């Protein structure tokens, strides 16, 4: 599963550990019950564990989570967000648990409380159908073969640990891409989590197969809570125990993994039960169980064609969701421009002002905002500000970060524009007796606006695309929806093509509007001096 | 002609270590037309720009209409309102039509209502023979037409003094005449004008007095007849020989 999937996530978690307020020890369960909902954070781009179907999180984790909710006595609510925001949501109390196919590791246990293992996973090899020369990891080490993996996952580590040289391990952003690379013959095999690989192959890669369903590296997945949530983990453990024993686990497993549950797997899960965070007996005793059971519908999922083909049926299902995402992207961009452009203009005037403190303030602002990554700014506004008792909802946090950011860039555009106006214009205005404000308003700015229109358009188009970064705070804008659908429907080509066309559909009207305005204002171009 | 409207006393101006004006004194009576001549770099432009304070003098005093000018921005704006300036490179506002260029000052600075400003603006454009170009943008006009709009723009503020900073130097030769003609008609109206120029013919014909600037000083001044027919200084003779030989 996700070994250490994103470097930034680790930095962020560290940052948040530093800023997070020290809540009272181990009373999370009471808080969950008081709130009446069990909030579970997940990155719903990982079938069969969690993915989106008709705007709802579905999958193995989802159903296990629902059962745990019933056992605890409060309904579970899944919140989908980028992987890099998942752990941060625990620290900032935006979620109670993480269920996102998380591998139990010693490093992660330092900062979080883990349940007992609830799933045995492992690394397997996917090869092109009939390529019998590859069936074990040792086969991959021979003959200069190459292997495709998802970067910073246990798959990559497993191959490197076996002595495979780095340049022969092709690292990709998603497992889907790794599989595609192998399918296209650029890598000899892909290595990844057994359930995820199996699901992807079934949905979109008829020309691929799993070499052996027996994993060559085993991994245990756990459910995560905050360090001070050991009482919640104790309740989760008790719930898991009952689910494992009374057959619900087996039904959910077989529904989503599409393989029979074996006694050996159950035995391994049982013997590894101490891998989770140890729970002191007094906390264990505090947690009282509730009961409830439920039956399941038969598995029902259709199998599609190749991942590379354009699949209209996928498109038909995906389009409404993509349009919802595009609407959010457009709304964010327009709101950001409405705030960022006036703010940027004021910032530019401040930078050109004669008042030294004002000028310095504006300069520092511009330099700091331009010099730090937008992603970091979004994190800070959404995840770190709550530590200062300022809690912004996702949309407002995303909008604030994008506006602050674009104001800095717009300020520089305006400043350059204002400075590009010939000094003679200012002199002519002064010679008429205009003061500084009048000169700015009637002479300098009207000319500046026309000059900065092209770079401003550039900024708007860049913003439209940069707005995809807000998906880390669980905003389902176009790119995020596209990513989710691409992994879930097993047709990345179709989905990404649709996403690209939707972005174009938004940027083209914008750029043609600007071209129209530029033509309208043509006389300015020839300037006041014909020589 | 009556008492002095402008009195400049020992005006000095340095840019860094470079002293461009080395003590200029000049008194201008109401209705007087003064031609400023001299080689490039002699300080003609800087002198004019110091009068309406586009440049801040390093030393010396300037009194306008009997008052010594302070340096607060309110005083400067009041001063500039009363003194019109025409630039070598026109400096029209390229985003505005000819009419709007002319009416902007009265509307914004003097608070004249739009209808009055427009009526007066059209009259002024007629006055510079551009009545039909009211809705043209500067980019659509020839250099001579642009400079005439610039003159109308300066006149719209009803200035007590007009400064001309080499108004024909940026023009193609065939366009110089139309601008000089407008300036001639202004002189005929008894307007007070300070004209830095290389047009010796214009000076001889129109100016009441001609000042020859050399290296930041007024080297010689007198009536056009005195300066052009009988210059006393060798420097003046040399300069005139050079420009008139062209």
XYZ file of C-alpha atoms in Angstrom, chain A residues 205-428:
224
model
C -6.278 -3.954 -19.137
C -7.486 -7.177 -20.773
C -3.957 -7.630 -22.211
C -2.378 -7.846 -18.708
C -2.369 -10.409 -15.896
C -1.099 -10.917 -12.349
C 1.888 -13.315 -12.415
C 1.082 -14.900 -9.063
C -1.618 -13.948 -6.579
C 0.707 -14.931 -3.743
C 2.366 -11.656 -2.633
C 6.151 -11.712 -2.406
C 6.092 -9.005 0.288
C 3.274 -8.976 2.815
C 1.841 -5.840 4.351
C -0.782 -5.150 6.923
C -3.228 -2.292 6.645
C -4.567 -0.451 9.674
C -7.115 2.179 10.595
C -5.562 5.386 11.923
C -6.563 7.845 14.642
C -4.722 10.665 16.361
C -2.164 9.785 19.012
C -4.629 10.767 21.694
C -7.360 8.622 20.144
C -6.400 5.304 21.677
C -9.884 4.950 23.182
C -11.346 5.315 19.701
C -8.863 2.736 18.401
C -9.848 0.368 21.217
C -13.476 0.660 20.099
C -12.437 0.141 16.473
C -10.469 -2.967 17.460
C -13.435 -4.431 19.303
C -15.663 -3.670 16.317
C -13.174 -5.272 13.895
C -13.028 -8.363 16.068
C -16.767 -8.870 15.868
C -16.860 -8.126 12.144
C -14.078 -10.643 11.524
C -15.749 -13.343 13.587
C -19.386 -13.118 12.487
C -18.753 -13.424 8.738
C -19.390 -9.799 7.725
C -15.688 -9.339 6.978
C -15.585 -12.343 4.678
C -18.645 -11.142 2.743
C -17.213 -7.649 2.233
C -13.809 -9.097 1.333
C -15.173 -11.446 -1.271
C -17.462 -8.804 -2.722
C -14.649 -6.331 -3.383
C -11.555 -8.534 -3.790
C -13.383 -11.067 -5.968
C -11.362 -13.897 -4.505
C -12.402 -16.363 -1.802
C -11.337 -15.554 1.733
C -8.893 -18.225 2.935
C -8.373 -19.526 6.437
C -4.658 -18.778 6.076
C -5.365 -15.078 5.529
C -7.638 -14.924 8.579
C -5.019 -16.747 10.650
C -2.323 -14.279 9.590
C -4.538 -11.297 10.449
C -5.207 -12.869 13.843
C -1.565 -13.574 14.648
C -0.560 -10.031 13.616
C -3.144 -8.393 15.885
C -0.486 -6.908 18.137
C 0.943 -4.844 15.254
C -1.399 -1.985 16.059
C -0.855 0.616 18.783
C -0.927 -1.045 22.229
C -3.979 -0.010 24.248
C -3.648 0.270 28.054
C -6.178 -1.938 29.880
C -7.862 1.008 31.606
C -8.696 2.547 28.244
C -9.781 -0.838 26.915
C -12.176 -1.120 29.848
C -13.706 2.295 29.201
C -14.934 1.281 25.788
C -18.320 -0.388 25.812
C -19.511 -2.215 22.703
C -22.791 -1.802 20.834
C -24.249 -4.355 18.426
C -25.928 -4.504 15.074
C -25.638 -6.605 11.944
C -26.594 -6.349 8.302
C -26.666 -8.444 5.160
C -25.097 -7.630 1.816
C -26.228 -7.381 -1.745
C -24.536 -9.597 -4.293
C -21.478 -8.112 -6.006
C -22.369 -6.232 -9.137
C -19.787 -4.523 -11.236
C -19.330 -4.506 -14.963
C -16.014 -5.062 -16.636
C -15.019 -2.521 -19.282
C -12.716 -2.467 -22.295
C -9.114 -1.292 -22.629
C -7.826 1.692 -20.667
C -6.470 3.195 -23.873
C -9.659 3.304 -25.883
C -12.167 6.148 -25.810
C -15.165 4.740 -24.016
C -18.362 6.663 -24.565
C -20.289 4.851 -21.831
C -17.643 5.931 -19.317
C -17.851 9.456 -20.645
C -21.629 9.509 -20.346
C -21.455 8.545 -16.684
C -18.538 10.837 -15.921
C -19.726 13.994 -17.641
C -22.184 15.234 -14.990
C -19.508 14.836 -12.307
C -16.854 16.501 -14.447
C -19.213 19.408 -15.104
C -19.773 19.809 -11.369
C -16.016 19.938 -10.936
C -15.649 22.418 -13.779
C -18.304 24.625 -12.195
C -16.347 24.726 -8.952
C -13.114 25.464 -10.828
C -14.790 28.318 -12.686
C -16.406 29.705 -9.538
C -13.107 29.616 -7.658
C -11.277 31.305 -10.520
C -13.844 34.067 -10.986
C -14.087 34.788 -7.257
C -10.286 34.809 -7.020
C -10.038 37.296 -9.890
C -12.719 39.504 -8.338
C -10.701 39.675 -5.129
C -7.168 39.301 -6.450
C -7.164 41.933 -9.203
C -8.343 44.900 -7.069
C -6.099 43.785 -4.208
C -3.185 43.413 -6.614
C -3.797 46.894 -8.002
C -3.783 48.400 -4.518
C -0.647 46.454 -3.698
C 1.040 47.820 -6.843
C 0.084 51.383 -5.893
C 1.448 50.744 -2.405
C 4.712 49.513 -3.899
C 5.020 52.699 -5.951
C 3.902 54.923 -3.115
C 6.086 57.576 -1.549
C 5.287 56.310 1.951
C 8.220 54.126 2.877
C 6.466 51.830 5.428
C 3.623 51.173 2.997
C 6.073 50.444 0.217
C 8.094 48.079 2.383
C 5.012 46.252 3.598
C 3.815 45.677 0.044
C 7.276 44.584 -1.109
C 7.604 42.064 1.708
C 4.132 40.725 0.989
C 4.828 40.266 -2.707
C 8.208 38.637 -2.127
C 6.945 36.213 0.531
C 3.868 35.167 -1.385
C 5.725 34.792 -4.682
C 8.610 33.008 -3.040
C 6.627 30.222 -1.369
C 4.660 27.446 -3.048
C 0.919 27.961 -3.424
C 0.376 24.465 -2.080
C 2.100 25.480 1.150
C -0.111 28.569 1.438
C -3.245 26.494 1.055
C -2.008 24.085 3.722
C -1.261 26.911 6.100
C -4.649 28.562 5.638
C -6.593 25.371 6.007
C -4.609 23.188 8.358
C -2.443 25.515 10.424
C -4.759 28.471 11.039
C -7.169 26.328 13.107
C -4.343 26.083 15.648
C -4.774 29.853 16.029
C -8.525 29.357 16.406
C -9.254 30.591 12.875
C -11.066 27.821 11.094
C -12.016 28.424 7.459
C -14.286 26.066 5.537
C -12.586 24.441 2.514
C -14.000 26.785 -0.142
C -13.166 29.912 1.813
C -9.681 28.620 2.652
C -9.006 27.734 -0.981
C -10.391 31.053 -2.185
C -8.352 32.992 0.372
C -5.117 31.227 -0.580
C -5.681 31.665 -4.312
C -6.656 35.327 -3.868
C -3.663 36.154 -1.683
C -1.438 34.424 -4.178
C -2.836 35.983 -7.308
C -2.879 39.446 -5.675
C 0.909 39.221 -5.413
C 1.331 38.292 -9.071
C -1.237 40.820 -10.248
C 0.551 43.487 -8.190
C 3.742 42.853 -10.119
C 1.909 42.921 -13.435
C 0.344 46.279 -12.584
C 3.585 47.692 -11.237
C 5.435 46.800 -14.435
C 2.525 48.228 -16.438
C 2.461 51.517 -14.545
C 6.210 51.890 -14.828
C 6.052 51.280 -18.560
C 3.940 54.410 -19.148
C 6.176 57.156 -20.600
C 7.228 59.806 -18.111
C 5.856 62.447 -20.508
C 2.321 61.321 -19.692
C 2.789 62.049 -16.017
C 4.437 65.385 -16.835
C 1.618 66.404 -19.163
